[in-house]
mmCIF file with all atom_site columns, C-alpha atoms and ligand atoms in Angstrom:
data_model
loop_
_atom_site.group_PDB
_atom_site.id
_atom_site.type_symbol
_atom_site.label_atom_id
_atom_site.label_alt_id
_atom_site.label_comp_id
_atom_site.label_asym_id
_atom_site.label_entity_id
_atom_site.label_seq_id
_atom_site.pdbx_PDB_ins_code
_atom_site.Cartn_x
_atom_site.Cartn_y
_atom_site.Cartn_z
_atom_site.occupancy
_atom_site.B_iso_or_equiv
_atom_site.pdbx_formal_charge
_atom_site.auth_seq_id
_atom_site.auth_comp_id
_atom_site.auth_asym_id
_atom_site.auth_atom_id
_atom_site.pdbx_PDB_model_num
ATOM   1   C CA . MET A 1 1   ? 107.474 39.603 252.022 1.00 93.00 ? 183 MET A CA 1
ATOM   2   C CA . LYS A 1 2   ? 104.537 37.585 250.514 1.00 97.00 ? 184 LYS A CA 1
ATOM   3   C CA . ASN A 1 3   ? 102.923 38.512 247.063 1.00 97.00 ? 185 ASN A CA 1
ATOM   4   C CA . ILE A 1 4   ? 99.097  38.267 246.016 1.00 98.00 ? 186 ILE A CA 1
ATOM   5   C CA . VAL A 1 5   ? 97.725  38.316 242.481 1.00 98.00 ? 187 VAL A CA 1
ATOM   6   C CA . LEU A 1 6   ? 93.968  38.613 242.305 1.00 98.00 ? 188 LEU A CA 1
ATOM   7   C CA . PHE A 1 7   ? 91.836  37.465 239.523 1.00 98.00 ? 189 PHE A CA 1
ATOM   8   C CA . ALA A 1 8   ? 88.163  38.940 238.808 1.00 98.00 ? 190 ALA A CA 1
ATOM   9   C CA . SER A 1 9   ? 86.018  39.079 235.945 1.00 97.00 ? 191 SER A CA 1
ATOM   10  C CA . GLY A 1 10  ? 83.127  41.609 237.157 1.00 96.00 ? 192 GLY A CA 1
ATOM   11  C CA . SER A 1 11  ? 82.728  44.105 240.267 1.00 96.00 ? 193 SER A CA 1
ATOM   12  C CA . GLY A 1 12  ? 85.443  43.203 242.335 1.00 98.00 ? 194 GLY A CA 1
ATOM   13  C CA . SER A 1 13  ? 83.939  43.814 245.780 1.00 98.00 ? 195 SER A CA 1
ATOM   14  C CA . ASN A 1 14  ? 85.765  40.887 246.940 1.00 98.00 ? 196 ASN A CA 1
ATOM   15  C CA . VAL A 1 15  ? 88.832  42.328 245.248 1.00 98.00 ? 197 VAL A CA 1
ATOM   16  C CA . GLU A 1 16  ? 88.504  45.593 246.987 1.00 98.00 ? 198 GLU A CA 1
ATOM   17  C CA . ASN A 1 17  ? 87.957  43.973 250.273 1.00 98.00 ? 199 ASN A CA 1
ATOM   18  C CA . ILE A 1 18  ? 90.649  41.924 250.359 1.00 98.00 ? 200 ILE A CA 1
ATOM   19  C CA . ILE A 1 19  ? 92.996  44.904 249.226 1.00 98.00 ? 201 ILE A CA 1
ATOM   20  C CA . HIS A 1 20  ? 91.917  46.970 252.457 1.00 97.00 ? 202 HIS A CA 1
ATOM   21  C CA . HIS A 1 21  ? 92.431  44.031 254.485 1.00 98.00 ? 203 HIS A CA 1
ATOM   22  C CA . PHE A 1 22  ? 95.985  43.857 253.485 1.00 97.00 ? 204 PHE A CA 1
ATOM   23  C CA . HIS A 1 23  ? 96.521  47.759 253.223 1.00 95.00 ? 205 HIS A CA 1
ATOM   24  C CA . ASP A 1 24  ? 97.900  47.928 256.605 1.00 93.00 ? 206 ASP A CA 1
ATOM   25  C CA . LYS A 1 25  ? 100.075 44.593 256.743 1.00 95.00 ? 207 LYS A CA 1
ATOM   26  C CA . PRO A 1 26  ? 103.611 45.415 255.509 1.00 92.00 ? 208 PRO A CA 1
ATOM   27  C CA . ASN A 1 27  ? 104.532 41.744 254.903 1.00 95.00 ? 209 ASN A CA 1
ATOM   28  C CA . VAL A 1 28  ? 101.562 41.382 252.418 1.00 97.00 ? 210 VAL A CA 1
ATOM   29  C CA . THR A 1 29  ? 101.859 42.826 248.788 1.00 97.00 ? 211 THR A CA 1
ATOM   30  C CA . ILE A 1 30  ? 98.898  43.104 246.172 1.00 97.00 ? 212 ILE A CA 1
ATOM   31  C CA . ALA A 1 31  ? 101.231 42.505 243.343 1.00 97.00 ? 213 ALA A CA 1
ATOM   32  C CA . GLY A 1 32  ? 98.314  42.826 240.654 1.00 97.00 ? 214 GLY A CA 1
ATOM   33  C CA . VAL A 1 33  ? 94.915  42.332 239.538 1.00 98.00 ? 215 VAL A CA 1
ATOM   34  C CA . LEU A 1 34  ? 94.076  40.625 236.411 1.00 98.00 ? 216 LEU A CA 1
ATOM   35  C CA . THR A 1 35  ? 90.804  40.524 234.869 1.00 98.00 ? 217 THR A CA 1
ATOM   36  C CA . ASN A 1 36  ? 89.375  39.035 231.448 1.00 98.00 ? 218 ASN A CA 1
ATOM   37  C CA . LYS A 1 37  ? 86.760  41.776 231.105 1.00 97.00 ? 219 LYS A CA 1
ATOM   38  C CA . ARG A 1 38  ? 88.072  45.057 229.355 1.00 96.00 ? 220 ARG A CA 1
ATOM   39  C CA . ASP A 1 39  ? 85.203  46.986 231.189 1.00 97.00 ? 221 ASP A CA 1
ATOM   40  C CA . ALA A 1 40  ? 85.183  45.276 234.392 1.00 97.00 ? 222 ALA A CA 1
ATOM   41  C CA . LYS A 1 41  ? 84.027  47.416 237.406 1.00 98.00 ? 223 LYS A CA 1
ATOM   42  C CA . VAL A 1 42  ? 87.018  45.942 239.034 1.00 98.00 ? 224 VAL A CA 1
ATOM   43  C CA . LEU A 1 43  ? 89.507  47.908 236.865 1.00 98.00 ? 225 LEU A CA 1
ATOM   44  C CA . ASP A 1 44  ? 87.877  50.948 238.131 1.00 98.00 ? 226 ASP A CA 1
ATOM   45  C CA . ARG A 1 45  ? 88.610  50.078 241.659 1.00 98.00 ? 227 ARG A CA 1
ATOM   46  C CA . CYS A 1 46  ? 92.125  49.129 241.208 1.00 97.00 ? 228 CYS A CA 1
ATOM   47  C CA . ASN A 1 47  ? 92.737  52.591 239.726 1.00 97.00 ? 229 ASN A CA 1
ATOM   48  C CA . LYS A 1 48  ? 91.099  54.416 242.395 1.00 97.00 ? 230 LYS A CA 1
ATOM   49  C CA . LEU A 1 49  ? 93.130  51.987 244.840 1.00 96.00 ? 231 LEU A CA 1
ATOM   50  C CA . LYS A 1 50  ? 96.486  52.614 243.050 1.00 96.00 ? 232 LYS A CA 1
ATOM   51  C CA . ILE A 1 51  ? 96.847  49.021 242.369 1.00 96.00 ? 233 ILE A CA 1
ATOM   52  C CA . ASN A 1 52  ? 98.011  47.413 238.881 1.00 95.00 ? 234 ASN A CA 1
ATOM   53  C CA . GLY A 1 53  ? 94.935  46.382 237.095 1.00 97.00 ? 235 GLY A CA 1
ATOM   54  C CA . LEU A 1 54  ? 95.576  44.241 233.847 1.00 97.00 ? 236 LEU A CA 1
ATOM   55  C CA . TYR A 1 55  ? 93.270  42.852 231.349 1.00 98.00 ? 237 TYR A CA 1
ATOM   56  C CA . PHE A 1 56  ? 93.759  40.060 229.246 1.00 97.00 ? 238 PHE A CA 1
ATOM   57  C CA . ASN A 1 57  ? 91.696  38.263 226.199 1.00 97.00 ? 239 ASN A CA 1
ATOM   58  C CA . ARG A 1 58  ? 90.683  34.849 225.583 1.00 97.00 ? 240 ARG A CA 1
ATOM   59  C CA . THR A 1 59  ? 93.420  34.157 222.877 1.00 96.00 ? 241 THR A CA 1
ATOM   60  C CA . ALA A 1 60  ? 96.338  35.427 225.598 1.00 95.00 ? 242 ALA A CA 1
ATOM   61  C CA . PHE A 1 61  ? 94.946  33.139 228.404 1.00 97.00 ? 243 PHE A CA 1
ATOM   62  C CA . TYR A 1 62  ? 94.131  30.044 226.518 1.00 97.00 ? 244 TYR A CA 1
ATOM   63  C CA . GLU A 1 63  ? 96.522  30.091 223.568 1.00 96.00 ? 245 GLU A CA 1
ATOM   64  C CA . THR A 1 64  ? 99.737  31.892 224.852 1.00 96.00 ? 246 THR A CA 1
ATOM   65  C CA . ASP A 1 65  ? 101.998 31.942 227.775 1.00 94.00 ? 247 ASP A CA 1
ATOM   66  C CA . CYS A 1 66  ? 101.385 35.629 228.197 1.00 95.00 ? 248 CYS A CA 1
ATOM   67  C CA . VAL A 1 67  ? 99.157  35.552 231.542 1.00 97.00 ? 249 VAL A CA 1
ATOM   68  C CA . VAL A 1 68  ? 101.640 32.757 232.894 1.00 96.00 ? 250 VAL A CA 1
ATOM   69  C CA . ASN A 1 69  ? 104.633 35.048 231.967 1.00 96.00 ? 251 ASN A CA 1
ATOM   70  C CA . ILE A 1 70  ? 103.008 38.228 233.664 1.00 96.00 ? 252 ILE A CA 1
ATOM   71  C CA . LEU A 1 71  ? 102.503 36.045 236.700 1.00 97.00 ? 253 LEU A CA 1
ATOM   72  C CA . LYS A 1 72  ? 105.902 35.015 236.777 1.00 95.00 ? 254 LYS A CA 1
ATOM   73  C CA . SER A 1 73  ? 107.340 38.586 236.484 1.00 96.00 ? 255 SER A CA 1
ATOM   74  C CA . LEU A 1 74  ? 104.753 39.245 239.804 1.00 96.00 ? 256 LEU A CA 1
ATOM   75  C CA . GLN A 1 75  ? 105.974 36.132 241.720 1.00 96.00 ? 257 GLN A CA 1
ATOM   76  C CA . PRO A 1 76  ? 102.779 35.507 243.572 1.00 97.00 ? 258 PRO A CA 1
ATOM   77  C CA . ASN A 1 77  ? 103.080 33.394 246.802 1.00 97.00 ? 259 ASN A CA 1
ATOM   78  C CA . LEU A 1 78  ? 98.887  32.923 246.136 1.00 98.00 ? 260 LEU A CA 1
ATOM   79  C CA . ILE A 1 79  ? 96.828  33.360 243.298 1.00 98.00 ? 261 ILE A CA 1
ATOM   80  C CA . VAL A 1 80  ? 93.150  34.384 244.523 1.00 98.00 ? 262 VAL A CA 1
ATOM   81  C CA . LEU A 1 81  ? 90.085  34.184 242.091 1.00 98.00 ? 263 LEU A CA 1
ATOM   82  C CA . ALA A 1 82  ? 87.681  36.383 243.668 1.00 98.00 ? 264 ALA A CA 1
ATOM   83  C CA . GLY A 1 83  ? 85.092  36.364 241.225 1.00 97.00 ? 265 GLY A CA 1
ATOM   84  C CA . PHE A 1 84  ? 86.904  35.187 238.299 1.00 97.00 ? 266 PHE A CA 1
ATOM   85  C CA . LEU A 1 85  ? 84.536  33.141 235.630 1.00 94.00 ? 267 LEU A CA 1
ATOM   86  C CA . TRP A 1 86  ? 86.844  31.304 233.249 1.00 95.00 ? 268 TRP A CA 1
ATOM   87  C CA . LYS A 1 87  ? 88.328  28.148 233.589 1.00 94.00 ? 269 LYS A CA 1
ATOM   88  C CA . ILE A 1 88  ? 91.921  28.115 234.734 1.00 96.00 ? 270 ILE A CA 1
ATOM   89  C CA . PRO A 1 89  ? 94.355  26.257 232.199 1.00 95.00 ? 271 PRO A CA 1
ATOM   90  C CA . SER A 1 90  ? 96.008  23.383 233.147 1.00 94.00 ? 272 SER A CA 1
ATOM   91  C CA . GLY A 1 91  ? 99.494  25.248 232.112 1.00 93.00 ? 273 GLY A CA 1
ATOM   92  C CA . LEU A 1 92  ? 99.085  27.435 234.797 1.00 95.00 ? 274 LEU A CA 1
ATOM   93  C CA . ILE A 1 93  ? 97.929  25.134 237.414 1.00 96.00 ? 275 ILE A CA 1
ATOM   94  C CA . GLU A 1 94  ? 101.109 23.297 236.596 1.00 94.00 ? 276 GLU A CA 1
ATOM   95  C CA . HIS A 1 95  ? 103.331 26.210 237.182 1.00 94.00 ? 277 HIS A CA 1
ATOM   96  C CA . PHE A 1 96  ? 101.708 27.159 240.718 1.00 95.00 ? 278 PHE A CA 1
ATOM   97  C CA . PRO A 1 97  ? 100.720 23.972 242.315 1.00 89.00 ? 279 PRO A CA 1
ATOM   98  C CA . ASN A 1 98  ? 98.781  24.140 245.521 1.00 93.00 ? 280 ASN A CA 1
ATOM   99  C CA . GLN A 1 99  ? 99.271  28.047 245.002 1.00 97.00 ? 281 GLN A CA 1
ATOM   100 C CA . ILE A 1 100 ? 95.809  29.023 243.286 1.00 98.00 ? 282 ILE A CA 1
ATOM   101 C CA . VAL A 1 101 ? 92.618  29.420 245.476 1.00 98.00 ? 283 VAL A CA 1
ATOM   102 C CA . ASN A 1 102 ? 88.891  30.150 244.505 1.00 98.00 ? 284 ASN A CA 1
ATOM   103 C CA . ILE A 1 103 ? 85.664  31.231 246.330 1.00 98.00 ? 285 ILE A CA 1
ATOM   104 C CA . HIS A 1 104 ? 82.572  29.730 245.607 1.00 97.00 ? 286 HIS A CA 1
ATOM   105 C CA . PRO A 1 105 ? 79.279  31.467 246.711 1.00 98.00 ? 287 PRO A CA 1
ATOM   106 C CA . ALA A 1 106 ? 77.647  28.205 248.135 1.00 98.00 ? 288 ALA A CA 1
ATOM   107 C CA . LEU A 1 107 ? 78.710  25.127 249.846 1.00 98.00 ? 289 LEU A CA 1
ATOM   108 C CA . LEU A 1 108 ? 80.152  22.964 247.528 1.00 98.00 ? 290 LEU A CA 1
ATOM   109 C CA . PRO A 1 109 ? 79.792  20.511 246.568 1.00 96.00 ? 291 PRO A CA 1
ATOM   110 C CA . LYS A 1 110 ? 76.205  21.621 246.002 1.00 97.00 ? 292 LYS A CA 1
ATOM   111 C CA . TYR A 1 111 ? 75.831  24.100 243.568 1.00 97.00 ? 293 TYR A CA 1
ATOM   112 C CA . GLY A 1 112 ? 79.369  23.771 241.720 1.00 95.00 ? 294 GLY A CA 1
ATOM   113 C CA . GLY A 1 113 ? 80.011  23.300 238.290 1.00 92.00 ? 295 GLY A CA 1
ATOM   114 C CA . LYS A 1 114 ? 80.221  25.228 234.771 1.00 89.00 ? 296 LYS A CA 1
ATOM   115 C CA . GLY A 1 115 ? 77.477  27.894 234.584 1.00 91.00 ? 297 GLY A CA 1
ATOM   116 C CA . MET A 1 116 ? 77.242  28.109 238.492 1.00 94.00 ? 298 MET A CA 1
ATOM   117 C CA . TYR A 1 117 ? 78.285  31.602 239.342 1.00 94.00 ? 299 TYR A CA 1
ATOM   118 C CA . GLY A 1 118 ? 76.867  34.559 240.874 1.00 93.00 ? 300 GLY A CA 1
ATOM   119 C CA . ASN A 1 119 ? 73.275  34.987 240.927 1.00 96.00 ? 301 ASN A CA 1
ATOM   120 C CA . HIS A 1 120 ? 72.570  31.556 238.820 1.00 97.00 ? 302 HIS A CA 1
ATOM   121 C CA . VAL A 1 121 ? 73.779  29.882 242.251 1.00 98.00 ? 303 VAL A CA 1
ATOM   122 C CA . HIS A 1 122 ? 71.611  31.911 244.331 1.00 98.00 ? 304 HIS A CA 1
ATOM   123 C CA . GLN A 1 123 ? 68.674  31.568 241.910 1.00 98.00 ? 305 GLN A CA 1
ATOM   124 C CA . ALA A 1 124 ? 69.057  27.603 242.168 1.00 98.00 ? 306 ALA A CA 1
ATOM   125 C CA . VAL A 1 125 ? 69.590  27.746 245.923 1.00 98.00 ? 307 VAL A CA 1
ATOM   126 C CA . LYS A 1 126 ? 66.446  29.700 245.955 1.00 98.00 ? 308 LYS A CA 1
ATOM   127 C CA . ASP A 1 127 ? 64.521  27.609 243.706 1.00 98.00 ? 309 ASP A CA 1
ATOM   128 C CA . ASN A 1 128 ? 65.494  24.198 245.741 1.00 98.00 ? 310 ASN A CA 1
ATOM   129 C CA . HIS A 1 129 ? 64.145  25.829 248.931 1.00 97.00 ? 311 HIS A CA 1
ATOM   130 C CA . GLU A 1 130 ? 67.227  25.412 250.736 1.00 98.00 ? 312 GLU A CA 1
ATOM   131 C CA . ILE A 1 131 ? 67.293  26.431 254.444 1.00 98.00 ? 313 ILE A CA 1
ATOM   132 C CA . GLU A 1 132 ? 71.091  27.517 254.446 1.00 98.00 ? 314 GLU A CA 1
ATOM   133 C CA . THR A 1 133 ? 73.638  28.533 251.989 1.00 98.00 ? 315 THR A CA 1
ATOM   134 C CA . GLY A 1 134 ? 77.312  29.695 252.209 1.00 98.00 ? 316 GLY A CA 1
ATOM   135 C CA . ILE A 1 135 ? 80.824  30.014 250.564 1.00 98.00 ? 317 ILE A CA 1
ATOM   136 C CA . THR A 1 136 ? 83.345  27.962 249.996 1.00 98.00 ? 318 THR A CA 1
ATOM   137 C CA . ILE A 1 137 ? 87.187  28.687 249.519 1.00 98.00 ? 319 ILE A CA 1
ATOM   138 C CA . HIS A 1 138 ? 88.980  25.746 247.976 1.00 98.00 ? 320 HIS A CA 1
ATOM   139 C CA . TYR A 1 139 ? 92.211  25.210 245.663 1.00 97.00 ? 321 TYR A CA 1
ATOM   140 C CA . VAL A 1 140 ? 91.680  25.113 242.115 1.00 97.00 ? 322 VAL A CA 1
ATOM   141 C CA . ASN A 1 141 ? 92.471  22.062 239.983 1.00 93.00 ? 323 ASN A CA 1
ATOM   142 C CA . GLU A 1 142 ? 91.455  21.506 236.213 1.00 88.00 ? 324 GLU A CA 1
ATOM   143 C CA . ASN A 1 143 ? 87.714  20.993 237.103 1.00 87.00 ? 325 ASN A CA 1
ATOM   144 C CA . TYR A 1 144 ? 85.301  23.686 237.976 1.00 85.00 ? 326 TYR A CA 1
ATOM   145 C CA . ASP A 1 145 ? 84.706  23.949 241.787 1.00 89.00 ? 327 ASP A CA 1
ATOM   146 C CA . ASP A 1 146 ? 86.239  20.713 242.481 1.00 90.00 ? 328 ASP A CA 1
ATOM   147 C CA . GLY A 1 147 ? 89.367  21.195 244.480 1.00 94.00 ? 329 GLY A CA 1
ATOM   148 C CA . ALA A 1 148 ? 90.389  20.476 247.911 1.00 97.00 ? 330 ALA A CA 1
ATOM   149 C CA . ILE A 1 149 ? 88.088  22.373 250.483 1.00 98.00 ? 331 ILE A CA 1
ATOM   150 C CA . ILE A 1 150 ? 90.167  25.067 252.604 1.00 98.00 ? 332 ILE A CA 1
ATOM   151 C CA . HIS A 1 151 ? 87.031  26.763 254.433 1.00 98.00 ? 333 HIS A CA 1
ATOM   152 C CA . GLN A 1 152 ? 83.239  26.698 254.475 1.00 98.00 ? 334 GLN A CA 1
ATOM   153 C CA . SER A 1 153 ? 81.056  29.080 256.473 1.00 98.00 ? 335 SER A CA 1
ATOM   154 C CA . LYS A 1 154 ? 76.974  29.144 256.380 1.00 98.00 ? 336 LYS A CA 1
ATOM   155 C CA . THR A 1 155 ? 74.448  31.571 256.635 1.00 98.00 ? 337 THR A CA 1
ATOM   156 C CA . VAL A 1 156 ? 70.816  30.762 257.327 1.00 98.00 ? 338 VAL A CA 1
ATOM   157 C CA . LEU A 1 157 ? 68.008  31.711 254.747 1.00 98.00 ? 339 LEU A CA 1
ATOM   158 C CA . SER A 1 158 ? 64.468  32.474 255.283 1.00 97.00 ? 340 SER A CA 1
ATOM   159 C CA . PRO A 1 159 ? 61.763  31.476 252.684 1.00 96.00 ? 341 PRO A CA 1
ATOM   160 C CA . LYS A 1 160 ? 61.231  35.249 252.055 1.00 97.00 ? 342 LYS A CA 1
ATOM   161 C CA . ASP A 1 161 ? 64.762  35.687 250.767 1.00 98.00 ? 343 ASP A CA 1
ATOM   162 C CA . GLY A 1 162 ? 64.867  36.500 247.057 1.00 97.00 ? 344 GLY A CA 1
ATOM   163 C CA . VAL A 1 163 ? 68.058  36.053 245.020 1.00 98.00 ? 345 VAL A CA 1
ATOM   164 C CA . LEU A 1 164 ? 69.190  39.790 246.095 1.00 98.00 ? 346 LEU A CA 1
ATOM   165 C CA . GLU A 1 165 ? 68.896  39.033 249.768 1.00 98.00 ? 347 GLU A CA 1
ATOM   166 C CA . ILE A 1 166 ? 70.885  35.509 249.354 1.00 98.00 ? 348 ILE A CA 1
ATOM   167 C CA . ALA A 1 167 ? 73.696  37.338 247.336 1.00 98.00 ? 349 ALA A CA 1
ATOM   168 C CA . GLN A 1 168 ? 73.839  40.177 250.317 1.00 98.00 ? 350 GLN A CA 1
ATOM   169 C CA . LYS A 1 169 ? 74.167  37.471 252.747 1.00 98.00 ? 351 LYS A CA 1
ATOM   170 C CA . VAL A 1 170 ? 76.740  35.450 250.857 1.00 98.00 ? 352 VAL A CA 1
ATOM   171 C CA . HIS A 1 171 ? 78.781  38.681 250.199 1.00 98.00 ? 353 HIS A CA 1
ATOM   172 C CA . ALA A 1 172 ? 78.700  39.369 253.789 1.00 98.00 ? 354 ALA A CA 1
ATOM   173 C CA . LEU A 1 173 ? 80.380  35.866 254.624 1.00 98.00 ? 355 LEU A CA 1
ATOM   174 C CA . GLU A 1 174 ? 82.606  36.359 251.850 1.00 98.00 ? 356 GLU A CA 1
ATOM   175 C CA . TYR A 1 175 ? 84.014  39.823 253.352 1.00 98.00 ? 357 TYR A CA 1
ATOM   176 C CA . GLU A 1 176 ? 84.331  38.462 256.824 1.00 98.00 ? 358 GLU A CA 1
ATOM   177 C CA . HIS A 1 177 ? 86.292  35.323 256.041 1.00 98.00 ? 359 HIS A CA 1
ATOM   178 C CA . PHE A 1 178 ? 87.971  35.255 252.670 1.00 98.00 ? 360 PHE A CA 1
ATOM   179 C CA . PRO A 1 179 ? 90.729  37.682 253.679 1.00 98.00 ? 361 PRO A CA 1
ATOM   180 C CA . LYS A 1 180 ? 91.380  36.046 257.080 1.00 98.00 ? 362 LYS A CA 1
ATOM   181 C CA . VAL A 1 181 ? 91.797  32.620 255.117 1.00 98.00 ? 363 VAL A CA 1
ATOM   182 C CA . ILE A 1 182 ? 94.009  34.314 252.486 1.00 98.00 ? 364 ILE A CA 1
ATOM   183 C CA . GLU A 1 183 ? 95.807  35.550 255.426 1.00 97.00 ? 365 GLU A CA 1
ATOM   184 C CA . GLN A 1 184 ? 96.107  32.251 257.157 1.00 97.00 ? 366 GLN A CA 1
ATOM   185 C CA . LEU A 1 185 ? 97.223  30.379 253.925 1.00 97.00 ? 367 LEU A CA 1
ATOM   186 C CA . LEU A 1 186 ? 100.206 33.061 253.426 1.00 97.00 ? 368 LEU A CA 1
ATOM   187 C CA . SER A 1 187 ? 101.328 32.277 257.290 1.00 95.00 ? 369 SER A CA 1
ATOM   188 C CA . GLU A 1 188 ? 101.610 28.734 256.316 1.00 94.00 ? 370 GLU A CA 1
ATOM   189 C CA . MET A 1 189 ? 103.977 29.200 253.276 1.00 90.00 ? 371 MET A CA 1
HETATM 190 C C1 . GAR B 2 .   ? 81.236  36.537 244.483 1.00 58.50 ? 486 GAR B C1 1
HETATM 191 O O1 . GAR B 2 .   ? 80.037  36.142 245.205 1.00 58.50 ? 486 GAR B O1 1
HETATM 192 C C2 . GAR B 2 .   ? 82.185  35.118 244.302 1.00 58.50 ? 486 GAR B C2 1
HETATM 193 O O2 . GAR B 2 .   ? 81.927  34.359 245.142 1.00 58.50 ? 486 GAR B O2 1
HETATM 194 C C3 . GAR B 2 .   ? 81.458  34.633 243.156 1.00 58.50 ? 486 GAR B C3 1
HETATM 195 O O3 . GAR B 2 .   ? 81.267  35.836 242.325 1.00 58.50 ? 486 GAR B O3 1
HETATM 196 C C4 . GAR B 2 .   ? 80.978  36.892 243.188 1.00 58.50 ? 486 GAR B C4 1
HETATM 197 C C5 . GAR B 2 .   ? 81.831  38.158 242.704 1.00 58.50 ? 486 GAR B C5 1
HETATM 198 O O4 . GAR B 2 .   ? 81.543  39.234 243.392 1.00 58.50 ? 486 GAR B O4 1
HETATM 199 N N1 . GAR B 2 .   ? 82.169  33.604 242.123 1.00 58.50 ? 486 GAR B N1 1
HETATM 200 C C6 . GAR B 2 .   ? 81.621  32.649 241.486 1.00 58.50 ? 486 GAR B C6 1
HETATM 201 O O5 . GAR B 2 .   ? 80.636  32.479 241.329 1.00 58.50 ? 486 GAR B O5 1
HETATM 202 C C7 . GAR B 2 .   ? 82.593  31.820 241.056 1.00 58.50 ? 486 GAR B C7 1
HETATM 203 N N2 . GAR B 2 .   ? 81.837  30.741 240.497 1.00 58.50 ? 486 GAR B N2 1
HETATM 204 P P1 . GAR B 2 .   ? 82.592  40.586 243.290 1.00 58.50 ? 486 GAR B P1 1
HETATM 205 O O6 . GAR B 2 .   ? 82.861  40.963 241.882 1.00 58.50 ? 486 GAR B O6 1
HETATM 206 O O7 . GAR B 2 .   ? 81.615  41.537 243.752 1.00 58.50 ? 486 GAR B O7 1
HETATM 207 O O8 . GAR B 2 .   ? 83.669  40.217 244.466 1.00 58.50 ? 486 GAR B O8 1
#
């Protein structure tokens, strides 16, 4: 049996997609979903899907062992950041070496780093008249969007695509590839 813990900060459509993917896979459990936003839509999704959803605040995350202790009790094989926007503290990374992965909505190393998340990324892609964008799934280290790359997929852009269309194309790639990459990583553990 393999355990996954998911982290998200907002809507959680990737979280829901991942939960659905593993729903009929008896050897993988979603042990919980953690969020740093008390009113995040991802918590509504967890309620609906009957998955443990937990909120933590900045103090608990950065100044206590609270989140590390919760994670230790959930015993994840893999911690998956699916739209999680806070930097992961080094103590957490040390407890779970090579067990934390993130999805970024662009082709890193382009459009990564602090402040580069969600539509900010897509706006920058649009402003630079890129002809393609995509997704990057990578291990998490102590710097934003900097760890070893596990997977990238691309999508072609049209000059007519606005931020909304770019976001839709990127989300489509995320829904298709993220669960499969997680499943592959778990199978190698
Ligand atoms: C996703 O596109 C994800 O790649 C991005 O946030 C979105 C969350 O959507 N993550 C980042 O920008 C991290 N830097 P969702 O809440 O609907 O899954």
